[in-house]
């Protein structure tokens, strides 16, 4: 069984050479580029895009970076943040096709669209990409604009029941209606005429199967343009049951919801990339999402990932051959971030390795391996994803049963002798998503019987989906507990004389039409005995696991340093939340 697993990626990869869709040849390696979302949100302008392109051409192009992608709402004149305005007037042509907002992209005047900007980017030896929402603009439907080249109008093809849950711009397109395919054909004909090389279509890969007809329509529309436009599908996570279909229709597709600079989000990508690994083929890439590095969030902050976590991010994306789309402001790139983006030995793993696969996961010490084309060498990536204080059931003072929506669990945990308190909530099953939890009436109990609500204390650290950790209040403004979307944890410093922690843990309705899955709550207490003081942990890999002989030479790709030879086992010490990436060469 293990042998079959290891050989499967090679079997699938060979499919690109015989009978594979032609579009796969347009992305023969995972696309590398920059996307405006993580820093500029909806606000990117023409001048800012040119500045990013100038930096890429000067500093990154020689290392393989090539796409400059303008993300969502380039057609919204008043866009100001990561939020969307439901009353915004969108710019479009007489056929209901979105066009760039002229106050932000002045060269688009007189019907030029993105062509002048694309020409500028092409002049630098780079490629241009844009974002596009699935469907037809609601405002085109309200105005009942004609579909170019047909007698059909927008109201004839719009599916008003198919709407994005988080963006107000579009209705879905009903592909059973005459003129529906022609609408998508007209949109991509316009995009191709602008000289666009890459399109990220959003609100389409989740829920995937409900949108298959529109995915197929977009594939046909791109192919009919005659231009090799790379197609990216978003957001995730794309259903694994769609693997065969998505490989035959897109060059890359998201495997998760939006990925941001949070450790729990990075930790969870290990499992997703491993699950998608058998389905990766050349020209069709599972996409772990953008690289939130450097300056982010409208220039208000830098990445929250530590340097070790940033290397983990780049190492994992490289060994799993995810597309690499940087999200930070390139013009404010610091030396460390630049070193991550320009390490050619690391980038070669992403661009040129073969037969990439997980090797093991030994209690959160993880290894991946890949072949070096044309040689007997191996690439080896090792990861220490453990926390210094392990937030696991084995180390917990309290572990709840599986708690479902509308239910709760009474929490009473001994915290005696602790220095830190960790409240953790994780999915109890893989099927649940977007679960919102509440630690209701969380409080510390002291030896003299007095109690202190945790809502009166400032937490030391919090990590939750969508940065959602918050004190929840009642209608009168009084705090009732600490809520978050999972996976989540919150850390507090423990007063020395605290002896117990008590709360009621519950799962709330997420308000998004998805049935919340069950949740497991943990209470973990740090003590001098269970908090590691080590710099890291050895991640041991035997040469026999890799099929390599004794006396194999090892090179550290991050450090650009030869480490000598190993006889039986290679066991580098890896920092907590850190990674190592090596090339092993038999002698």
XYZ file of C-alpha atoms in Angstrom:
587
model
C 0.000 0.000 0.000
C 2.827 2.376 0.857
C 4.544 1.668 -2.455
C 1.377 2.589 -4.349
C 1.160 5.888 -2.483
C 4.729 6.825 -3.306
C 4.451 6.002 -6.980
C 1.101 7.678 -7.600
C 2.423 11.244 -8.063
C 4.760 10.050 -10.825
C 1.917 8.227 -12.539
C -0.286 11.301 -12.547
C 2.528 13.621 -13.562
C 3.118 11.597 -16.703
C -0.422 12.369 -17.849
C 0.650 15.806 -19.072
C 2.607 14.141 -21.853
C -0.217 12.067 -23.321
C -3.760 13.247 -23.863
C -3.599 16.019 -21.291
C -5.558 19.251 -21.834
C -3.525 21.792 -23.798
C -3.932 24.471 -21.143
C -1.692 22.549 -18.744
C 1.293 23.477 -20.903
C 0.612 27.134 -20.049
C 1.723 26.578 -16.440
C 4.416 23.891 -16.676
C 5.721 24.895 -13.251
C 3.822 26.355 -10.281
C 3.109 30.029 -11.093
C 5.251 32.554 -9.217
C 4.128 36.124 -8.810
C 2.637 38.889 -6.717
C -0.997 39.601 -5.842
C -2.385 42.868 -4.508
C -4.904 41.500 -1.979
C -2.872 40.972 1.199
C -1.633 44.540 1.337
C -3.762 46.697 -0.950
C -7.087 44.864 -0.475
C -9.600 46.421 -2.902
C -7.685 49.708 -3.276
C -4.832 49.018 -5.724
C -4.215 51.715 -8.346
C -2.437 51.771 -11.676
C 0.542 53.661 -10.283
C 0.894 51.250 -7.358
C 0.674 48.269 -9.708
C 3.464 49.724 -11.844
C 5.619 50.230 -8.763
C 5.162 46.590 -7.776
C 5.993 45.504 -11.330
C 9.107 47.692 -11.388
C 10.363 46.062 -8.195
C 9.632 42.587 -9.498
C 11.478 43.279 -12.733
C 14.496 44.680 -10.909
C 14.751 42.290 -7.959
C 12.711 39.119 -8.551
C 12.364 38.372 -12.257
C 15.797 36.773 -12.484
C 14.678 34.337 -9.762
C 11.586 33.178 -11.665
C 8.892 35.566 -10.447
C 6.731 36.774 -13.329
C 3.031 37.425 -12.605
C 1.677 40.789 -11.394
C -1.938 40.200 -10.361
C -4.505 42.922 -9.646
C -6.986 41.415 -7.201
C -10.646 42.094 -6.482
C -12.774 45.162 -7.308
C -10.537 46.969 -9.778
C -13.908 48.082 -11.192
C -15.030 49.818 -7.962
C -14.169 53.567 -7.968
C -14.693 54.020 -4.218
C -12.998 50.869 -2.884
C -11.242 51.612 0.402
C -10.408 48.467 2.372
C -10.808 44.686 2.675
C -14.581 45.255 2.965
C -17.096 45.632 0.138
C -19.741 48.316 -0.339
C -23.133 46.933 -1.341
C -24.212 50.301 -2.773
C -21.101 50.888 -4.888
C -21.595 51.755 -8.562
C -19.403 49.427 -10.591
C -17.796 50.367 -13.896
C -18.759 48.240 -16.908
C -19.299 48.514 -20.620
C -22.581 48.468 -22.514
C -22.541 44.654 -22.525
C -22.263 44.220 -18.761
C -18.553 43.429 -18.786
C -16.572 44.917 -15.926
C -13.973 47.549 -16.820
C -11.262 49.247 -14.722
C -12.313 52.227 -12.582
C -10.856 55.255 -14.356
C -10.040 57.176 -11.163
C -7.729 54.304 -10.213
C -6.580 53.133 -13.664
C -6.583 56.279 -15.827
C -4.923 54.600 -18.812
C -8.106 52.513 -19.219
C -9.926 55.556 -20.641
C -11.628 55.519 -24.044
C -12.258 51.793 -23.897
C -8.587 50.826 -23.546
C -9.280 48.721 -20.456
C -6.246 47.030 -18.968
C -4.312 46.919 -22.238
C -2.016 49.903 -21.522
C -1.144 48.546 -18.079
C -0.640 45.039 -19.475
C 1.607 46.486 -22.186
C 3.687 48.218 -19.504
C 4.031 45.007 -17.481
C 4.918 43.050 -20.615
C 7.583 45.636 -21.468
C 9.322 44.634 -18.239
C 9.378 40.988 -19.286
C 6.565 40.116 -16.861
C 2.985 38.864 -17.155
C -0.254 40.465 -16.000
C -3.103 38.871 -14.065
C -6.475 40.073 -12.826
C -9.158 38.881 -10.433
C -12.712 38.176 -11.585
C -15.797 37.244 -9.602
C -17.925 34.364 -10.863
C -21.056 35.430 -12.712
C -22.577 38.603 -14.158
C -22.741 41.987 -12.364
C -25.999 42.500 -10.492
C -26.080 46.041 -11.828
C -25.926 44.694 -15.397
C -28.933 42.543 -14.535
C -30.806 45.455 -12.982
C -30.192 47.470 -16.164
C -30.909 44.389 -18.301
C -27.915 45.037 -20.543
C -27.503 43.017 -23.739
C -25.122 40.099 -24.105
C -22.637 40.975 -26.831
C -23.332 39.319 -30.182
C -26.724 37.895 -29.171
C -30.353 38.925 -28.806
C -30.195 37.814 -25.166
C -30.148 40.223 -22.240
C -28.658 39.963 -18.751
C -31.929 39.094 -17.045
C -32.338 36.105 -19.347
C -29.190 34.378 -18.108
C -28.771 35.550 -14.514
C -29.317 33.073 -11.698
C -30.506 35.374 -8.919
C -30.464 32.501 -6.434
C -26.741 31.955 -6.972
C -24.975 34.675 -5.028
C -21.674 35.021 -3.252
C -22.093 34.963 0.556
C -19.357 37.538 1.130
C -19.377 39.894 -1.874
C -22.363 41.814 -3.304
C -21.219 42.329 -6.890
C -22.523 39.399 -8.940
C -25.285 36.941 -9.718
C -24.418 33.492 -11.001
C -24.947 32.616 -14.661
C -27.449 29.894 -15.575
C -25.669 27.803 -18.202
C -28.917 26.085 -19.213
C -30.078 29.377 -20.740
C -29.335 30.513 -24.311
C -26.696 33.223 -24.289
C -25.077 32.166 -21.023
C -21.967 30.684 -22.626
C -21.825 33.634 -24.993
C -21.684 35.988 -22.027
C -18.629 34.245 -20.606
C -17.130 34.098 -24.115
C -17.522 37.868 -24.429
C -15.948 38.517 -21.016
C -12.851 36.478 -21.737
C -12.582 37.799 -25.280
C -12.330 41.286 -23.747
C -9.798 40.131 -21.147
C -7.722 38.460 -23.859
C -7.839 41.624 -25.960
C -6.364 43.498 -23.005
C -3.392 41.116 -23.060
C -4.079 39.520 -19.678
C -2.081 36.344 -19.000
C -3.644 35.052 -15.763
C -7.159 35.191 -14.321
C -8.091 34.332 -10.753
C -11.815 33.540 -10.710
C -13.337 33.879 -7.238
C -16.472 32.554 -5.537
C -16.248 29.422 -7.657
C -14.236 26.580 -6.132
C -16.323 26.426 -2.938
C -18.821 24.815 -3.137
C -17.167 23.292 -6.173
C -19.770 20.866 -7.482
C -22.511 23.519 -7.452
C -20.384 25.640 -9.774
C -19.139 22.999 -12.202
C -21.200 24.324 -15.108
C -19.684 27.796 -14.741
C -16.185 26.354 -14.373
C -16.704 24.453 -17.593
C -18.062 27.568 -19.297
C -15.022 29.582 -18.236
C -12.695 26.857 -19.499
C -14.448 26.928 -22.892
C -14.403 30.720 -22.986
C -10.658 30.906 -22.314
C -9.872 28.248 -24.894
C -11.934 30.099 -27.501
C -9.894 33.287 -27.074
C -6.774 31.648 -28.513
C -4.719 33.279 -25.741
C -2.918 31.103 -23.154
C -4.558 32.574 -20.044
C -3.647 30.695 -16.863
C -6.789 29.960 -14.817
C -6.808 30.061 -11.007
C -9.907 29.105 -8.980
C -10.728 30.546 -5.571
C -11.528 30.413 -2.682
C -11.111 27.081 -0.994
C -11.283 24.703 0.191
C -11.939 22.859 -3.036
C -13.594 19.490 -2.411
C -11.264 16.530 -2.829
C -14.117 14.810 -4.657
C -13.585 17.396 -7.411
C -9.937 16.476 -7.992
C -10.387 14.889 -11.413
C -12.717 17.618 -12.658
C -10.627 20.544 -11.463
C -7.424 19.094 -12.959
C -9.167 19.027 -16.321
C -10.363 22.632 -16.137
C -7.942 24.825 -14.174
C -4.224 25.408 -13.788
C -4.454 25.981 -10.045
C -7.120 25.873 -7.359
C -7.279 26.804 -3.730
C -7.126 24.088 -1.090
C -8.134 26.362 1.804
C -9.998 29.529 2.592
C -7.949 32.731 2.624
C -4.573 32.038 4.208
C -3.195 34.684 6.541
C -0.188 35.035 8.813
C -1.353 32.866 11.717
C 0.433 29.773 12.970
C -2.732 27.659 13.237
C -3.513 28.424 9.593
C -0.006 27.381 8.546
C -0.137 24.253 10.692
C -3.398 23.164 9.048
C -1.944 23.470 5.532
C 0.277 20.432 6.181
C -2.722 18.115 6.213
C -4.380 19.774 3.239
C -1.275 19.628 1.074
C -0.733 15.990 1.988
C -4.336 15.174 1.066
C -4.027 16.914 -2.305
C -0.571 15.569 -3.096
C -1.750 12.512 -5.099
C -3.841 14.784 -7.318
C -1.139 17.226 -8.412
C -0.091 16.973 -12.066
C 2.181 19.129 -14.166
C 0.188 22.166 -15.250
C -2.542 21.671 -12.621
C -1.460 22.725 -9.138
C -3.189 22.565 -5.723
C -2.814 26.100 -4.380
C -2.100 26.708 -0.681
C -2.757 30.443 -1.251
C -0.657 33.553 -1.012
C 2.482 34.274 0.978
C 1.563 36.892 3.611
C 5.099 38.178 4.102
C 6.594 41.623 4.559
C 4.307 44.672 4.819
C 0.580 43.837 4.833
C -2.918 45.155 5.483
C -2.830 48.548 3.745
C 0.685 49.131 5.023
C -0.352 49.045 8.679
C 1.739 46.103 9.854
C 4.336 43.509 8.992
C 3.781 39.778 8.923
C 3.052 38.149 12.250
C 4.978 35.042 11.283
C 8.286 34.662 13.094
C 11.394 34.193 10.930
C 11.266 30.440 11.643
C 7.595 30.308 10.628
C 8.354 32.217 7.444
C 10.960 29.616 6.490
C 8.415 26.908 7.303
C 5.927 28.574 4.973
C 8.391 28.826 2.091
C 9.716 25.314 2.697
C 6.295 23.683 2.767
C 5.013 25.563 -0.301
C 8.207 24.623 -2.139
C 8.387 20.913 -1.315
C 4.628 20.525 -2.001
C 4.955 22.537 -5.233
C 2.227 25.040 -4.407
C 2.040 28.176 -6.548
C 3.992 31.054 -4.991
C 2.085 34.345 -4.923
C 3.614 36.958 -2.651
C 1.114 39.280 -0.952
C 3.212 41.963 0.741
C 4.053 45.429 -0.582
C 7.077 44.737 -2.762
C 8.276 48.339 -2.601
C 8.754 47.944 1.171
C 10.501 44.590 1.071
C 13.041 44.142 3.876
C 16.271 42.187 3.513
C 14.991 39.075 5.275
C 11.857 38.843 3.127
C 13.954 39.403 0.017
C 16.246 36.553 1.076
C 13.210 34.249 1.243
C 12.027 35.269 -2.216
C 15.409 35.037 -3.933
C 16.908 31.823 -2.587
C 17.368 30.021 -5.893
C 18.221 26.690 -4.274
C 14.919 26.708 -2.397
C 12.912 27.983 -5.371
C 14.360 25.169 -7.502
C 12.576 22.692 -5.231
C 9.278 24.393 -6.010
C 9.926 24.729 -9.721
C 11.920 21.653 -10.700
C 11.505 18.762 -8.244
C 9.636 15.535 -9.007
C 7.738 12.824 -7.148
C 7.148 15.086 -4.158
C 5.436 13.301 -1.288
C 5.032 13.270 2.483
C 7.519 10.917 4.134
C 6.187 10.840 7.709
C 4.365 12.693 10.448
C 5.748 11.512 13.782
C 3.763 13.310 16.413
C 4.067 16.714 14.696
C 7.632 16.139 13.505
C 7.096 16.017 9.753
C 9.162 15.208 6.683
C 8.580 15.488 2.935
C 10.859 14.189 0.207
C 11.212 14.769 -3.542
C 13.432 13.633 -6.372
C 15.972 15.867 -8.090
C 15.431 15.473 -11.852
C 18.263 13.819 -13.744
C 20.055 12.494 -10.674
C 19.812 10.104 -7.756
C 19.692 13.053 -5.344
C 16.769 13.772 -3.028
C 15.302 16.938 -1.601
C 14.373 16.559 2.065
C 12.187 18.994 4.001
C 11.800 18.526 7.750
C 9.479 20.438 10.068
C 9.016 20.842 13.803
C 5.372 21.890 14.100
C 5.230 21.357 17.855
C 4.577 24.145 20.352
C 6.869 24.705 23.315
C 3.862 23.917 25.500
C 2.020 21.201 23.652
C -1.681 21.904 23.301
C -2.621 18.250 22.992
C -5.106 16.075 24.899
C -2.223 14.240 26.545
C -0.928 17.500 27.990
C -4.301 19.032 28.846
C -5.818 19.617 32.262
C -9.256 19.373 30.668
C -10.545 17.760 27.455
C -14.197 18.122 26.512
C -16.311 15.569 24.734
C -17.337 16.504 21.190
C -19.589 19.531 21.565
C -22.177 20.270 18.883
C -24.122 23.410 18.032
C -26.604 24.311 20.720
C -24.861 22.149 23.297
C -22.248 22.950 25.876
C -19.745 21.496 28.278
C -19.045 22.548 31.838
C -15.322 23.231 32.170
C -13.547 22.885 35.501
C -9.766 22.534 35.342
C -7.032 22.516 37.945
C -4.490 25.250 37.107
C -2.397 24.982 40.257
C 1.293 25.641 39.686
C 0.794 27.000 36.193
C 2.420 30.050 34.621
C 0.275 30.294 31.485
C -3.273 29.277 30.598
C -4.163 28.110 27.076
C -7.789 27.774 26.005
C -7.949 25.774 22.795
C -10.813 24.815 20.462
C -10.356 22.536 17.454
C -12.679 20.665 15.073
C -13.564 17.241 16.481
C -14.241 16.035 12.932
C -12.842 17.058 9.561
C -16.270 17.893 8.109
C -17.117 20.909 10.226
C -16.240 24.421 9.088
C -16.739 27.962 10.250
C -17.583 26.938 13.777
C -17.904 29.801 16.213
C -17.291 28.913 19.838
C -17.767 30.676 23.145
C -16.040 30.280 26.471
C -18.969 31.598 28.496
C -18.295 33.161 31.909
C -14.596 32.169 31.875
C -13.028 32.808 35.253
C -10.143 31.998 37.516
C -10.771 30.724 41.001
C -8.235 31.485 43.736
C -7.287 29.607 46.870
C -9.361 31.944 49.045
C -12.478 31.275 46.922
C -12.447 34.598 45.104
C -13.005 34.641 41.349
C -11.753 36.850 38.529
C -13.408 36.918 35.094
C -10.949 36.359 32.274
C -12.812 39.037 30.326
C -11.221 41.554 32.715
C -7.709 40.418 31.772
C -5.701 41.114 28.625
C -4.667 37.973 26.816
C -1.007 37.519 25.948
C -1.687 35.944 22.559
C -4.636 34.811 20.486
C -4.861 32.886 17.230
C -8.192 32.247 15.531
C -9.680 32.109 12.057
C -10.260 35.604 10.667
C -8.600 37.114 13.755
C -11.970 36.567 15.383
C -11.012 36.269 19.062
C -13.083 38.823 20.961
C -14.900 39.458 24.203
C -18.568 38.879 23.486
C -21.051 41.216 25.147
C -24.773 41.113 25.839
C -27.331 43.686 24.720
C -26.469 45.847 27.700
C -22.784 45.858 26.784
C -21.725 43.536 29.583
C -19.101 40.861 28.793
C -20.428 37.315 28.724
C -17.418 35.417 27.439
C -14.627 34.995 24.889
C -15.633 33.951 21.401
C -13.731 32.941 18.264
C -13.957 30.977 15.037
C -11.999 27.737 15.132
C -9.335 26.563 15.114
C -8.520 28.939 17.919
C -6.552 29.361 21.085
C -6.056 32.180 23.542
C -3.223 32.471 26.045
C -3.253 34.239 29.417
C -0.592 34.736 32.048
C -1.721 32.890 35.169
C -1.647 34.664 38.512
C 0.487 32.681 40.942
C -2.318 31.843 43.383
C -4.947 30.756 40.823
C -6.093 27.186 41.473
C -8.935 26.501 39.013
C -10.370 27.637 35.685
C -14.103 27.394 35.087
C -16.366 28.199 32.141
C -19.161 26.879 29.983
C -17.860 25.932 26.517
C -20.354 26.037 23.663
C -20.626 25.976 19.865
C -22.723 28.739 18.332
C -24.508 29.086 15.020
C -22.048 30.480 12.508
C -24.705 32.514 10.692
C -23.458 31.430 7.269
C -25.868 28.661 6.425
C -23.404 25.883 7.253
C -24.166 23.409 10.014
C -21.368 23.723 12.569
C -19.427 20.541 13.152
C -18.508 19.235 16.599
C -15.723 20.917 18.542
C -13.253 19.694 21.131
C -12.237 22.137 23.875
C -8.942 21.841 25.756
C -7.479 23.623 28.739
C -3.684 23.443 28.863
C -1.519 24.885 31.614
C 2.144 25.732 31.156
C 4.451 24.714 33.962
C 8.229 24.785 34.325
C 8.153 21.038 33.696
C 6.130 20.952 30.457
C 7.396 24.100 28.694
C 10.419 23.225 26.570
C 13.478 25.417 26.993
C 15.351 23.764 24.122
C 16.201 25.705 20.968
C 14.517 22.995 18.911
C 14.105 19.271 18.422
C 15.949 16.753 16.241
C 13.928 15.422 13.320
C 15.595 12.107 12.517
C 15.431 10.610 9.029
C 17.201 7.378 8.207
C 18.918 7.101 4.854
C 17.138 3.792 4.298
C 13.784 5.630 4.411
C 15.039 7.740 1.530
C 16.546 4.869 -0.402
C 19.996 6.430 -0.084
C 23.292 4.696 0.775
C 25.687 5.340 3.632
C 28.035 8.213 3.053
C 25.387 10.487 1.524
C 26.357 14.148 1.239
C 24.022 16.793 2.707
C 23.625 20.424 1.646
C 21.550 22.977 3.578
C 19.582 24.913 0.937
C 18.555 27.754 3.216
C 22.094 28.333 4.476
C 23.794 27.556 1.121
C 26.178 25.367 3.127
C 27.531 21.851 2.694
C 27.119 19.838 5.906
C 29.320 16.886 5.025
C 28.277 13.245 4.861
C 26.004 11.091 6.988
C 26.282 7.333 7.397
C 22.905 6.051 8.551
C 20.727 8.851 9.862
C 20.344 12.579 9.351
C 18.843 14.333 12.386
C 19.021 18.139 12.141
C 17.805 20.161 15.087
C 14.787 22.174 13.928
C 13.399 25.141 15.895
C 9.846 25.056 17.169
C 7.561 26.079 14.259
C 10.672 25.883 12.067
C 11.863 23.933 9.051
C 14.954 22.741 7.248
C 15.406 22.048 3.541
C 18.277 19.920 2.247
C 19.669 18.243 -0.837
C 21.031 14.758 -0.222
C 23.477 13.364 -2.769
C 24.745 9.776 -2.734
C 28.494 9.512 -3.186
